[in-house]
Amino acid sequence: MAILTVNAGSSSLKFSIYPTQQGSVLPSILSGSFEGLEPGGKTELRYTYEGVQHAEYFEDVDQDPFIAALMHLKELLLEIKGLPPIRAVSHRIVHGGSEFFQPVVSTDAILEKLWAMSALAPLHQPHSLDGVKAFSQVFPGIPQVLCFDTAFHKTMSPLETSLALPKEITDQGVRRYGFHGISYQYIIGELLESSSRSRDRVLMAHLGNGASLCAAIDGKSIATTMGFSALDGLMMGTRSGSLDAGVLMYLVERGYTHDQLQDLLYRKSGLLGVSTISADMRKLKSDPNPLAKEAIELFIYKIMREGGAMIACLGGLDLISFSGGIGEHDPDLRSSVCKKFEWLGIELDEALNQAATKELTLKISTPQSAVEVWVVPTDEGVMTAQEALNLLHF
């Protein structure tokens, strides 16, 4: 049997198939993505099977592009001989609110509750839920399992989740939730298998287009930089991170609408906004424009500033890990961040740091370092597959 994991975006869909055996998820045997899922557009399907990469294109004339993509996916799964049967589809859902802290099998009643939370994650929640609906239509009779990015942070204390707002507002669910939880759940699992310090004071850095930090003790989240929304905390690819609310009032007074503010904070800020060039760290590192350097330096500074707060919540630090597209692939950034925390006794092994690859969980600190430093390639897909398997007891 196998679990199909999916992550739906506004115009894209990522998927992987994980075989299962005796209650465990095995490495993915097929993975890929659809890009360009827009009405009237040309959709690109890229996938890898048995180490071979494939690409094809198709146009949708009379069908919803998302439904058309899933029909192509269904045909592909039938064409490839030897694939184990799909017993469940597991979805990453960004926001579970104050109610959903464990994976659940999708029902109409649950989806209705999750739709009501769309304002809490406007760039992610609607597309994820559209994906659940589409998969239910194209793969009828197969359980749709929902895994929540907020669930890992359920162990945070009321002090960490509370906002200093009137009770009539916080009673509506306005509080700090935290995100990237599926990634952090995978990362801490890898660390628990790899390091004797992983149950002590751990700081996990998920650094990509979306970026956050999570402080954990005994493998449980006690604090994180993202809060009520995925805008809080670190500067990101196109998101602002923490921002004085007075800035928003200033912009409203000058005529900014809700939609303009949303576009500004989610799509036009962060590395892109500061550099005016790109949200891609690789492009910024190769660009001689001083604004590119400024954006990178600010990104690192924000990690130091927010990281200091997380370390204070922990009462010290025993281990720091790097994950995500930037955290896994950029040794120079890892080195720069570690230098900001040299006062903690961090000592990086630069040869190991440069040699770290996205396939391998690796300690990159020296034996003398007071704080262990790890690179942990995250895998949200295998985590959601395992959650689905645990829930359905196949």
XYZ file of C-alpha atoms in Angstrom:
394
model
C 0.000 0.000 0.000
C 1.034 3.630 -0.335
C 0.204 7.131 0.870
C -0.077 9.990 -1.624
C 1.029 13.275 -0.029
C 0.108 16.625 -1.550
C 0.764 20.302 -0.980
C -1.531 22.527 -3.010
C -0.773 26.154 -3.869
C -2.551 28.830 -5.857
C -1.183 27.620 -9.204
C 0.901 24.593 -8.264
C 0.626 21.146 -6.734
C 3.459 19.076 -5.255
C 2.970 15.362 -4.703
C 4.859 12.269 -3.568
C 4.035 8.599 -3.145
C 5.338 6.775 -0.089
C 5.025 2.976 0.144
C 4.255 1.559 3.586
C 5.408 -1.580 5.329
C 4.470 -2.874 8.776
C 3.353 0.502 10.088
C 6.285 2.479 8.682
C 6.652 4.796 5.713
C 9.365 3.888 3.205
C 11.264 6.384 1.003
C 9.265 8.053 -1.746
C 9.176 6.142 -5.029
C 7.559 8.878 -7.131
C 7.465 12.638 -6.652
C 6.644 15.605 -8.789
C 4.748 18.820 -9.267
C 2.274 20.578 -11.489
C 3.041 24.213 -12.306
C 0.901 26.782 -14.100
C -2.500 25.639 -12.844
C -4.303 28.696 -14.128
C -7.412 28.973 -16.338
C -6.488 29.017 -20.008
C -2.821 28.363 -19.327
C -0.396 25.590 -20.167
C 0.303 23.252 -17.274
C 3.700 21.642 -16.782
C 3.990 18.260 -15.069
C 7.420 17.250 -13.819
C 8.015 14.037 -11.923
C 10.792 11.670 -10.939
C 10.331 7.911 -10.928
C 13.110 5.386 -10.291
C 15.675 8.166 -10.537
C 14.552 9.292 -13.997
C 13.105 12.781 -14.489
C 10.140 13.308 -16.802
C 8.354 16.415 -18.082
C 5.195 16.961 -20.100
C 2.792 19.767 -20.881
C -0.944 19.935 -21.409
C -3.623 22.594 -21.884
C -7.046 22.675 -20.277
C -9.913 24.030 -22.308
C -13.158 22.929 -20.694
C -12.050 21.798 -17.240
C -10.976 23.443 -14.040
C -7.148 23.326 -14.296
C -6.765 21.747 -10.857
C -9.249 18.968 -11.662
C -7.574 18.437 -15.034
C -4.189 18.090 -13.310
C -5.552 15.480 -10.915
C -7.058 13.531 -13.808
C -3.599 13.503 -15.410
C -2.096 12.380 -12.118
C -4.630 9.582 -11.817
C -3.829 8.422 -15.357
C -0.104 8.560 -14.606
C -0.520 6.365 -11.531
C -2.416 3.812 -13.613
C 0.186 3.868 -16.392
C 3.183 3.178 -14.140
C 3.281 -0.558 -13.570
C 4.077 -1.890 -10.142
C 2.967 1.091 -8.070
C 1.308 -0.003 -4.824
C -2.357 1.009 -4.459
C -3.071 4.411 -2.905
C -4.861 3.909 0.398
C -4.962 7.555 1.573
C -4.209 11.090 0.429
C -2.465 13.198 3.061
C -2.722 16.992 2.874
C -0.654 19.693 4.544
C -3.100 22.235 5.994
C -1.490 25.406 7.296
C -3.989 26.384 9.988
C -5.853 24.176 12.442
C -6.936 27.030 14.694
C -7.743 26.359 18.337
C -9.509 23.073 17.601
C -7.370 20.821 15.404
C -4.165 19.609 17.035
C -4.073 16.098 15.573
C -4.437 14.734 12.021
C -8.059 14.027 11.045
C -9.928 12.393 8.184
C -11.652 15.090 6.176
C -15.432 15.528 6.455
C -17.742 18.273 5.211
C -18.175 19.552 8.769
C -14.413 19.760 9.335
C -13.823 21.496 6.011
C -16.483 24.060 6.876
C -14.669 24.891 10.115
C -11.337 25.144 8.305
C -12.786 27.415 5.624
C -13.776 29.804 8.413
C -10.076 30.085 9.319
C -8.998 31.182 5.839
C -8.463 34.772 6.966
C -5.755 33.496 9.340
C -3.691 32.126 6.428
C -5.102 33.765 3.284
C -2.300 32.717 0.919
C -2.369 29.053 1.924
C -5.589 27.863 3.546
C -8.045 28.396 0.651
C -5.778 26.625 -1.854
C -5.143 23.693 0.476
C -8.855 23.228 1.071
C -9.599 23.519 -2.647
C -7.064 20.725 -3.052
C -8.881 18.506 -0.538
C -12.157 19.083 -2.364
C -10.610 18.319 -5.762
C -8.903 15.133 -4.567
C -12.160 13.945 -3.003
C -13.812 14.387 -6.394
C -11.106 12.727 -8.523
C -10.132 10.006 -6.000
C -13.533 9.127 -4.500
C -13.660 6.668 -1.643
C -10.035 7.252 -0.607
C -9.627 8.863 2.854
C -8.353 12.434 2.755
C -6.172 13.002 5.830
C -5.543 16.560 7.015
C -2.289 17.349 8.842
C -1.927 20.767 10.471
C 1.112 23.019 10.465
C -0.001 24.603 13.727
C -0.397 21.337 15.667
C 3.234 20.892 16.772
C 3.018 24.127 18.760
C 0.103 22.969 20.923
C 2.606 22.470 23.766
C 3.376 26.187 24.021
C 2.277 27.788 27.279
C -0.580 30.298 27.601
C 2.037 32.993 28.213
C 3.641 32.231 24.848
C 0.357 32.114 22.937
C -1.325 35.134 24.541
C -1.564 38.574 22.955
C -1.981 41.768 25.006
C -5.379 42.607 23.525
C -8.846 42.998 25.084
C -10.485 39.739 26.115
C -13.400 40.160 23.728
C -10.861 39.945 20.894
C -8.691 37.108 22.227
C -11.864 35.114 22.978
C -12.407 35.031 19.198
C -9.243 32.941 18.794
C -6.863 35.837 18.248
C -3.661 34.399 19.742
C -0.245 33.130 18.698
C -0.372 29.759 16.938
C 2.975 29.157 15.247
C 3.566 27.446 11.903
C 6.008 25.154 10.058
C 4.964 22.562 12.619
C 5.057 19.574 10.254
C 8.629 20.476 9.346
C 9.628 20.939 12.992
C 8.045 17.620 13.919
C 10.205 15.909 11.295
C 13.347 17.836 12.296
C 13.068 17.069 15.996
C 12.452 13.410 15.142
C 15.694 13.335 13.154
C 17.570 15.077 15.966
C 16.193 12.703 18.593
C 17.670 9.817 16.598
C 20.992 11.589 16.021
C 22.007 13.577 19.112
C 21.996 12.984 22.856
C 21.449 16.728 23.303
C 18.206 16.807 21.340
C 16.056 16.605 24.490
C 17.838 19.600 25.974
C 17.578 23.222 24.791
C 17.146 23.127 21.010
C 16.713 25.955 18.507
C 15.442 24.846 15.087
C 15.762 27.252 12.151
C 13.448 26.594 9.191
C 14.865 29.046 6.648
C 13.332 29.274 3.201
C 10.941 31.531 1.342
C 8.930 31.155 4.535
C 11.184 31.351 7.583
C 10.779 30.803 11.304
C 12.536 29.618 14.445
C 11.272 27.168 17.034
C 12.564 26.651 20.571
C 12.078 23.127 21.922
C 12.764 21.287 25.169
C 12.331 17.516 25.492
C 11.276 17.467 21.853
C 8.318 19.820 22.429
C 7.759 23.354 21.166
C 7.886 26.010 23.870
C 8.203 29.115 21.665
C 8.286 30.077 18.010
C 8.690 33.237 15.952
C 5.549 32.982 13.824
C 2.412 33.944 15.717
C -1.211 34.672 14.825
C -0.294 34.518 11.155
C 2.611 33.351 9.019
C 3.712 37.001 8.725
C 5.255 37.241 12.176
C 8.860 36.819 13.255
C 11.716 36.524 10.777
C 12.133 38.457 7.574
C 11.303 36.067 4.707
C 11.468 35.823 0.930
C 8.558 38.172 0.263
C 7.069 38.583 3.776
C 7.986 41.351 6.154
C 8.236 39.427 9.407
C 7.587 41.281 12.675
C 6.354 44.787 12.038
C 5.290 47.666 14.262
C 1.479 47.839 13.989
C 1.877 51.608 13.786
C 3.297 51.156 10.280
C -0.009 49.618 9.191
C -2.014 52.459 10.722
C 0.286 54.903 8.930
C -0.347 53.175 5.600
C -4.119 52.992 6.200
C -4.149 56.724 6.843
C -2.506 57.168 3.462
C -5.150 55.176 1.655
C -3.925 51.584 1.642
C -6.783 49.095 1.410
C -6.934 45.676 3.074
C -5.993 43.946 -0.184
C -3.092 46.322 -0.815
C -1.734 45.722 2.678
C -2.057 41.977 2.252
C -0.225 42.130 -1.061
C 2.480 44.352 0.438
C 3.131 42.226 3.521
C 2.868 38.771 1.927
C 4.218 39.310 -1.603
C 6.280 42.511 -1.867
C 8.337 42.720 1.327
C 11.168 40.655 2.824
C 14.234 39.919 0.704
C 12.394 41.035 -2.422
C 11.221 44.315 -0.933
C 14.543 45.314 0.611
C 16.673 44.294 -2.368
C 14.177 45.365 -5.069
C 15.741 42.484 -7.031
C 14.589 39.030 -5.965
C 13.334 36.846 -3.128
C 15.860 34.158 -4.139
C 18.904 34.153 -1.858
C 21.035 32.597 -4.614
C 20.338 35.480 -6.981
C 21.000 38.052 -4.286
C 24.372 36.502 -3.396
C 25.533 36.767 -7.000
C 24.221 40.314 -7.566
C 26.694 43.211 -7.058
C 23.914 45.675 -6.237
C 24.447 47.058 -2.693
C 20.748 46.522 -1.985
C 21.232 42.772 -2.451
C 23.939 42.780 0.235
C 21.739 44.904 2.484
C 18.854 42.428 2.179
C 21.090 39.455 3.061
C 22.616 41.253 6.044
C 19.186 42.219 7.341
C 17.964 38.631 6.947
C 20.885 37.379 9.055
C 20.436 40.153 11.614
C 16.774 39.261 12.070
C 17.717 35.614 12.671
C 20.145 36.770 15.372
C 17.605 39.130 16.943
C 14.709 36.668 16.985
C 17.055 33.816 17.858
C 18.208 35.708 20.935
C 14.612 35.847 22.153
C 14.173 32.107 21.570
C 17.397 31.343 23.464
C 16.158 33.480 26.363
C 12.929 31.429 26.418
C 15.048 28.265 26.541
C 17.343 29.624 29.246
C 20.408 28.804 27.147
C 21.239 26.653 24.158
C 22.561 23.131 23.627
C 21.812 22.548 19.932
C 20.890 24.585 16.863
C 19.732 23.088 13.563
C 19.312 24.500 10.058
C 16.613 23.324 7.625
C 14.597 24.649 4.688
C 15.699 25.746 1.233
C 18.184 28.336 2.538
C 19.133 26.594 5.767
C 20.008 23.343 3.997
C 21.794 24.714 0.940
C 23.636 27.866 2.018
C 26.787 27.133 4.058
C 27.822 30.802 4.013
C 24.580 31.840 5.672
C 24.917 29.074 8.290
C 28.421 30.305 9.026
C 27.263 33.921 9.314
C 24.451 33.009 11.698
C 26.753 30.894 13.870
C 29.233 33.776 14.094
C 26.435 35.916 15.514
C 26.134 33.347 18.319
C 29.832 32.747 18.950
C 29.338 34.192 22.433
C 27.461 30.974 23.254
C 30.559 28.914 22.542
C 29.535 27.778 19.067
C 32.478 26.502 17.040
C 31.716 25.493 13.466
C 33.688 22.916 11.497
C 33.852 24.801 8.204
C 34.876 21.758 6.206
C 31.803 19.860 7.395
C 29.661 22.960 6.916
C 30.725 23.285 3.277
C 30.286 19.541 2.703
C 26.743 19.300 4.095
C 24.267 18.046 1.500
C 20.499 18.111 1.318
C 20.311 14.314 1.563
C 22.062 13.870 4.894
C 21.435 14.898 8.494
C 24.870 16.044 9.617
C 26.528 17.626 12.649
C 28.734 20.492 11.451
C 30.153 21.756 14.760
C 33.535 20.789 16.195
C 33.816 18.324 19.104
C 34.867 21.260 21.304
C 31.792 23.375 20.481
C 29.639 24.181 23.522
C 26.583 24.057 21.237
C 25.997 21.349 18.641
C 25.162 22.603 15.147
C 23.237 20.360 12.749
C 21.937 20.500 9.189
C 18.677 18.553 8.919
C 17.088 18.276 5.448
C 13.407 18.502 6.268
C 10.760 16.290 4.671
C 7.198 17.396 5.315
C 5.923 14.787 2.854
C 7.202 11.763 4.747
C 5.917 13.320 7.973
C 2.367 13.745 6.654
C 2.501 10.232 5.174
C 3.470 8.779 8.547
C 0.748 10.781 10.280
C -1.843 9.401 7.859
C -0.552 5.870 8.389
C -0.678 6.248 12.186
C -4.200 7.659 12.046
C -5.689 4.995 9.768
C -3.792 1.989 11.225
C -3.139 0.301 7.870
